[in-house]
Amino acid sequence: MANIYDLAYDLEKGLRDSQEFQTLKEAYEKVMGDPSAKQMFDNFRETQLNLQQKQMQGEDISEEEVEKARQVVELVQQNEDINKLMEEEQRLNTVISDISQIITKPLEELYGTGNNDVQ
């Protein structure tokens, strides 16, 4: 039987070599190579992380923060390169989610609704 960690590293290599990752990497490098786009993207990520952190800590998000986030999103959506980056990130996240479902299938089968006969 193969070592489970070796399989995980093979999966990691496969992900790095995938078309989805390579396209995301190219889109990321394009945004990082444009100072204006990089600044917009960094501002977007910072705003996003701050709001997520507040939510995780159970803090209220003010109307002012919501409005600022909306404005940042609108600005970012006007940049074609950032839009492409976000689309490619979503595409890769879908692949990772699909892989996660495959990996956790044994647990689903063990604890899932199909095991009602275990007492």
Coordinates of N, CA and C in Angstrom, one line a residue:
M1 N 0.8 -1.2 0.0 CA 0.0 0.0 0.0 C 0.9 1.2 0.0
A2 N 0.5 2.2 -0.8 CA 1.3 3.5 -0.9 C 1.2 4.3 0.4
N3 N 2.2 5.0 0.7 CA 2.2 5.9 1.8 C 1.2 7.1 1.5
I4 N 0.3 7.3 2.5 CA -0.7 8.3 2.2 C -0.1 9.7 2.0
Y5 N 1.0 10.0 2.7 CA 1.7 11.3 2.5 C 2.3 11.4 1.1
D6 N 2.8 10.3 0.6 CA 3.4 10.4 -0.7 C 2.3 10.7 -1.7
L7 N 1.1 10.1 -1.5 CA 0.0 10.3 -2.4 C -0.4 11.8 -2.3
A8 N -0.4 12.4 -1.1 CA -0.8 13.8 -0.9 C 0.2 14.7 -1.7
Y9 N 1.5 14.4 -1.6 CA 2.5 15.2 -2.3 C 2.4 15.0 -3.8
D10 N 2.0 13.8 -4.3 CA 1.7 13.6 -5.7 C 0.5 14.5 -6.1
L11 N -0.5 14.5 -5.3 CA -1.6 15.4 -5.6 C -1.3 16.8 -5.6
E12 N -0.4 17.2 -4.7 CA 0.0 18.6 -4.7 C 0.8 19.0 -6.0
K13 N 1.7 18.1 -6.4 CA 2.4 18.3 -7.7 C 1.4 18.3 -8.8
G14 N 0.5 17.4 -8.8 CA -0.5 17.4 -9.9 C -1.3 18.7 -10.0
L15 N -1.6 19.3 -8.8 CA -2.3 20.5 -8.8 C -1.5 21.6 -9.3
R16 N -0.2 21.7 -8.9 CA 0.7 22.7 -9.4 C 0.9 22.6 -11.0
D17 N 0.9 21.4 -11.5 CA 1.1 21.1 -12.9 C -0.2 21.3 -13.7
S18 N -1.3 21.4 -13.0 CA -2.6 21.5 -13.7 C -2.8 22.8 -14.5
Q19 N -3.6 22.7 -15.6 CA -3.9 23.9 -16.4 C -4.5 25.0 -15.6
E20 N -5.4 24.6 -14.6 CA -6.1 25.6 -13.8 C -5.1 26.4 -13.0
F21 N -4.1 25.7 -12.4 CA -3.2 26.4 -11.5 C -2.3 27.3 -12.4
Q22 N -1.8 26.7 -13.5 CA -0.9 27.5 -14.4 C -1.6 28.8 -14.9
T23 N -2.9 28.7 -15.3 CA -3.6 29.8 -15.7 C -3.8 30.8 -14.6
L24 N -4.1 30.4 -13.4 CA -4.2 31.2 -12.2 C -2.9 32.0 -12.0
K25 N -1.8 31.2 -12.0 CA -0.5 31.8 -11.8 C -0.1 32.9 -12.8
E26 N -0.5 32.6 -14.1 CA -0.2 33.7 -15.1 C -1.1 34.9 -14.8
A27 N -2.3 34.7 -14.5 CA -3.2 35.9 -14.2 C -2.7 36.6 -13.0
Y28 N -2.2 35.9 -12.0 CA -1.7 36.5 -10.7 C -0.4 37.4 -11.1
E29 N 0.5 36.8 -11.9 CA 1.7 37.5 -12.2 C 1.4 38.7 -13.1
K30 N 0.4 38.7 -13.9 CA 0.0 39.8 -14.7 C -0.5 41.0 -13.8
V31 N -1.3 40.6 -12.8 CA -1.8 41.7 -11.9 C -0.7 42.2 -11.0
M32 N 0.2 41.3 -10.6 CA 1.3 41.8 -9.7 C 2.3 42.6 -10.5
G33 N 2.3 42.4 -11.8 CA 3.3 43.2 -12.7 C 2.8 44.6 -13.1
D34 N 1.5 44.9 -12.7 CA 0.9 46.2 -13.0 C 0.7 46.9 -11.7
P35 N 1.5 47.9 -11.4 CA 1.5 48.6 -10.1 C 0.0 49.1 -9.7
S36 N -0.7 49.6 -10.6 CA -2.0 50.1 -10.4 C -3.0 48.9 -10.0
A37 N -2.9 47.9 -10.8 CA -3.8 46.7 -10.6 C -3.4 46.0 -9.2
K38 N -2.1 46.0 -9.0 CA -1.6 45.3 -7.7 C -2.1 46.1 -6.5
Q39 N -2.1 47.4 -6.6 CA -2.6 48.2 -5.5 C -4.1 48.0 -5.3
M40 N -4.8 48.0 -6.4 CA -6.3 47.7 -6.3 C -6.5 46.3 -5.7
F41 N -5.8 45.3 -6.2 CA -6.0 44.0 -5.7 C -5.6 43.8 -4.2
D42 N -4.5 44.4 -3.8 CA -4.1 44.4 -2.4 C -5.1 45.0 -1.5
N43 N -5.7 46.2 -2.0 CA -6.7 46.9 -1.2 C -8.0 46.0 -1.1
F44 N -8.3 45.3 -2.2 CA -9.5 44.4 -2.2 C -9.3 43.3 -1.2
R45 N -8.1 42.7 -1.2 CA -7.8 41.5 -0.3 C -7.8 42.0 1.1
E46 N -7.2 43.1 1.4 CA -7.1 43.6 2.8 C -8.6 43.9 3.3
T47 N -9.4 44.5 2.5 CA -10.8 44.8 2.9 C -11.5 43.5 3.1
Q48 N -11.3 42.5 2.2 CA -12.0 41.2 2.3 C -11.5 40.5 3.6
L49 N -10.2 40.5 3.9 CA -9.7 39.8 5.1 C -10.2 40.5 6.4
N50 N -10.2 41.8 6.4 CA -10.7 42.5 7.6 C -12.1 42.2 7.9
L51 N -13.0 42.2 6.8 CA -14.4 41.8 7.1 C -14.6 40.4 7.5
Q52 N -13.8 39.5 6.9 CA -13.9 38.1 7.4 C -13.4 37.9 8.8
Q53 N -12.4 38.6 9.2 CA -11.8 38.5 10.5 C -12.9 39.0 11.5
K54 N -13.5 40.2 11.2 CA -14.6 40.7 12.1 C -15.7 39.7 12.2
Q55 N -16.1 39.0 11.1 CA -17.2 38.1 11.2 C -16.8 36.9 12.0
M56 N -15.6 36.4 11.9 CA -15.1 35.2 12.7 C -15.1 35.6 14.2
Q57 N -14.8 36.8 14.5 CA -14.7 37.2 15.9 C -16.1 37.7 16.4
G58 N -17.1 37.5 15.6 CA -18.5 37.9 16.0 C -18.8 39.4 16.1
E59 N -17.9 40.2 15.5 CA -18.1 41.6 15.6 C -19.1 42.1 14.5
D60 N -19.8 43.2 14.8 CA -20.7 43.7 13.8 C -19.9 44.5 12.8
I61 N -20.4 44.4 11.6 CA -19.8 45.2 10.5 C -20.7 46.4 10.2
S62 N -20.1 47.5 10.3 CA -20.9 48.8 10.1 C -21.3 49.0 8.7
E63 N -22.3 49.9 8.6 CA -22.8 50.3 7.2 C -21.6 50.9 6.5
E64 N -20.8 51.7 7.1 CA -19.7 52.3 6.5 C -18.7 51.3 5.9
E65 N -18.5 50.3 6.7 CA -17.5 49.2 6.2 C -18.2 48.5 5.0
V66 N -19.4 48.2 5.1 CA -20.1 47.6 4.0 C -20.1 48.4 2.7
E67 N -20.3 49.7 2.9 CA -20.2 50.6 1.7 C -18.8 50.7 1.1
K68 N -17.8 50.8 2.0 CA -16.4 50.8 1.6 C -16.1 49.5 0.8
A69 N -16.5 48.4 1.3 CA -16.3 47.1 0.6 C -17.0 47.1 -0.7
R70 N -18.2 47.6 -0.8 CA -18.9 47.6 -2.1 C -18.2 48.5 -3.1
Q71 N -17.7 49.6 -2.6 CA -16.9 50.5 -3.5 C -15.6 49.9 -4.0
V72 N -14.9 49.2 -3.1 CA -13.7 48.5 -3.5 C -14.0 47.4 -4.5
V73 N -15.1 46.7 -4.3 CA -15.5 45.6 -5.3 C -15.8 46.2 -6.6
E74 N -16.5 47.3 -6.6 CA -16.9 48.0 -7.9 C -15.6 48.4 -8.7
L75 N -14.7 49.0 -7.9 CA -13.4 49.4 -8.6 C -12.7 48.2 -9.1
V76 N -12.6 47.2 -8.4 CA -11.8 46.0 -8.8 C -12.5 45.3 -10.0
Q77 N -13.8 45.3 -10.1 CA -14.5 44.7 -11.2 C -14.3 45.5 -12.5
Q78 N -13.8 46.7 -12.4 CA -13.5 47.5 -13.6 C -12.2 47.1 -14.2
N79 N -11.4 46.4 -13.5 CA -10.1 46.0 -14.0 C -10.1 44.6 -14.6
E80 N -9.9 44.5 -15.9 CA -10.0 43.2 -16.6 C -9.1 42.2 -16.1
D81 N -7.9 42.6 -15.8 CA -6.9 41.6 -15.3 C -7.2 41.0 -13.9
I82 N -7.7 41.9 -13.1 CA -8.2 41.4 -11.7 C -9.4 40.5 -11.9
N83 N -10.3 40.9 -12.8 CA -11.5 40.0 -13.0 C -11.0 38.6 -13.5
K84 N -10.1 38.6 -14.4 CA -9.5 37.3 -14.9 C -8.9 36.5 -13.8
L85 N -8.1 37.2 -12.9 CA -7.5 36.5 -11.8 C -8.6 35.9 -10.9
M86 N -9.6 36.7 -10.6 CA -10.7 36.2 -9.7 C -11.4 35.0 -10.3
E87 N -11.6 35.1 -11.6 CA -12.3 33.9 -12.3 C -11.4 32.7 -12.2
E88 N -10.1 32.8 -12.5 CA -9.2 31.7 -12.4 C -9.1 31.1 -11.0
E89 N -9.1 32.0 -10.0 CA -9.1 31.5 -8.6 C -10.3 30.7 -8.3
Q90 N -11.5 31.2 -8.8 CA -12.7 30.4 -8.6 C -12.7 29.1 -9.3
R91 N -12.1 29.1 -10.5 CA -12.0 27.8 -11.2 C -11.2 26.8 -10.5
L92 N -10.0 27.3 -9.9 CA -9.1 26.4 -9.2 C -9.8 25.9 -7.9
N93 N -10.5 26.9 -7.2 CA -11.2 26.5 -6.0 C -12.3 25.4 -6.2
T94 N -12.9 25.5 -7.4 CA -13.9 24.4 -7.7 C -13.2 23.1 -7.9
V95 N -12.0 23.0 -8.5 CA -11.2 21.8 -8.6 C -10.9 21.3 -7.2
I96 N -10.4 22.2 -6.4 CA -10.0 21.8 -5.0 C -11.2 21.3 -4.2
S97 N -12.3 21.9 -4.4 CA -13.5 21.4 -3.7 C -13.9 20.0 -4.2
D98 N -13.8 19.8 -5.5 CA -14.1 18.5 -6.1 C -13.2 17.5 -5.5
I99 N -11.9 17.8 -5.4 CA -10.9 16.9 -4.9 C -11.2 16.6 -3.4
S100 N -11.6 17.6 -2.7 CA -11.9 17.5 -1.3 C -13.0 16.5 -1.1
Q101 N -14.0 16.6 -1.9 CA -15.2 15.7 -1.9 C -14.7 14.2 -2.1
I102 N -13.8 14.1 -3.1 CA -13.3 12.7 -3.4 C -12.5 12.2 -2.2
I103 N -11.7 13.0 -1.6 CA -10.8 12.6 -0.5 C -11.7 12.2 0.8
T104 N -12.7 13.0 1.0 CA -13.5 12.7 2.2 C -14.6 11.7 2.0
K105 N -14.7 11.1 0.8 CA -15.7 10.1 0.5 C -15.7 8.9 1.5
P106 N -14.6 8.4 1.9 CA -14.6 7.3 2.9 C -15.3 7.7 4.2
L107 N -15.0 8.9 4.6 CA -15.7 9.4 5.9 C -17.2 9.5 5.7
E108 N -17.6 10.1 4.5 CA -19.0 10.2 4.2 C -19.7 8.8 4.2
E109 N -19.0 7.9 3.6 CA -19.6 6.5 3.6 C -19.7 5.9 4.9
L110 N -18.6 6.2 5.8 CA -18.6 5.6 7.1 C -19.7 6.2 8.0
Y111 N -19.8 7.5 8.0 CA -20.7 8.2 8.9 C -22.0 8.6 8.2
G112 N -22.1 8.4 6.9 CA -23.3 8.9 6.1 C -24.6 8.2 6.5
T113 N -25.6 8.6 5.8 CA -26.9 8.0 6.0 C -27.1 6.6 5.7
G114 N -26.1 6.0 4.9 CA -26.2 4.6 4.5 C -25.9 3.6 5.6
N115 N -25.4 4.1 6.8 CA -25.0 3.2 7.9 C -26.1 3.2 9.0
N116 N -27.3 3.3 8.7 CA -28.4 3.3 9.7 C -28.5 1.9 10.4
D117 N -27.9 0.9 9.8 CA -28.0 -0.4 10.4 C -27.0 -0.7 11.5
V118 N -26.1 0.2 11.8 CA -25.1 0.1 12.8 C -25.7 0.5 14.1
Q119 N -25.7 -0.4 15.2 CA -26.3 -0.1 16.4 C -25.3 0.2 17.5

